């Protein structure tokens, strides 16, 4: 293993982490949720195997809307999900949902990650800057064992 790491490679989907009987100290989703048909299920799956910290990053909704500034500020305050494909848009098969950071934060709290911070930042690409958010959420010690046992029963 590189750098004397105990990390192991497992093949599967982000929806079936519990079934793979995995465990991890830290879980990371970076710009993945927007591409999943069931992002909440994926977060629940990751939370079921993470003992300490979850980090979730994604782009902010409404970045291409004419009303982007007011809508972006609103999405920071209320939990909501925006379905991306527009009626009849069969060409967009890679982007499904924008989840507001408030929705993800509320879900993480329900899943036992009660100590969390939401950060906002810009990431640079050749095509310009993308406004993004990140949540760093910690689970209080001794909560993970009860949570994992409850989800496996």
PDB file of N, CA and C in Angstrom, residues 50 61 69-70 79 84 135 143:
ATOM      1  N   UNK A  50     -19.522   5.808   7.938  1.00  0.00           N
ATOM      2  CA  UNK A  50     -18.534   6.795   8.391  1.00  0.00           C
ATOM      3  C   UNK A  50     -18.658   6.992   9.905  1.00  0.00           C
ATOM      4  N   UNK A  61     -26.772  26.000  -6.674  1.00  0.00           N
ATOM      5  CA  UNK A  61     -27.850  26.054  -7.660  1.00  0.00           C
ATOM      6  C   UNK A  61     -28.005  27.453  -8.247  1.00  0.00           C
ATOM      7  N   UNK A  69     -28.354  35.843  -8.220  1.00  0.00           N
ATOM      8  CA  UNK A  69     -27.904  36.364  -6.922  1.00  0.00           C
ATOM      9  C   UNK A  69     -28.970  36.198  -5.846  1.00  0.00           C
ATOM     10  N   UNK A  70     -30.219  36.660  -6.064  1.00  0.00           N
ATOM     11  CA  UNK A  70     -31.226  36.476  -5.002  1.00  0.00           C
ATOM     12  C   UNK A  70     -31.550  35.006  -4.741  1.00  0.00           C
ATOM     13  N   UNK A  79     -33.931  24.752   3.006  1.00  0.00           N
ATOM     14  CA  UNK A  79     -33.653  23.440   2.428  1.00  0.00           C
ATOM     15  C   UNK A  79     -34.543  23.191   1.214  1.00  0.00           C
ATOM     16  N   UNK A  84     -33.035  19.197 -12.216  1.00  0.00           N
ATOM     17  CA  UNK A  84     -32.343  19.880 -13.303  1.00  0.00           C
ATOM     18  C   UNK A  84     -32.964  19.660 -14.681  1.00  0.00           C
ATOM     19  N   UNK A 135     -19.651  21.261   3.049  1.00  0.00           N
ATOM     20  CA  UNK A 135     -20.069  21.006   4.425  1.00  0.00           C
ATOM     21  C   UNK A 135     -19.063  20.046   5.040  1.00  0.00           C
ATOM     22  N   UNK A 143     -21.791   7.841  18.891  1.00  0.00           N
ATOM     23  CA  UNK A 143     -23.085   7.839  18.200  1.00  0.00           C
ATOM     24  C   UNK A 143     -23.066   6.885  17.016  1.00  0.00           C
TER      25      UNK A 143
END
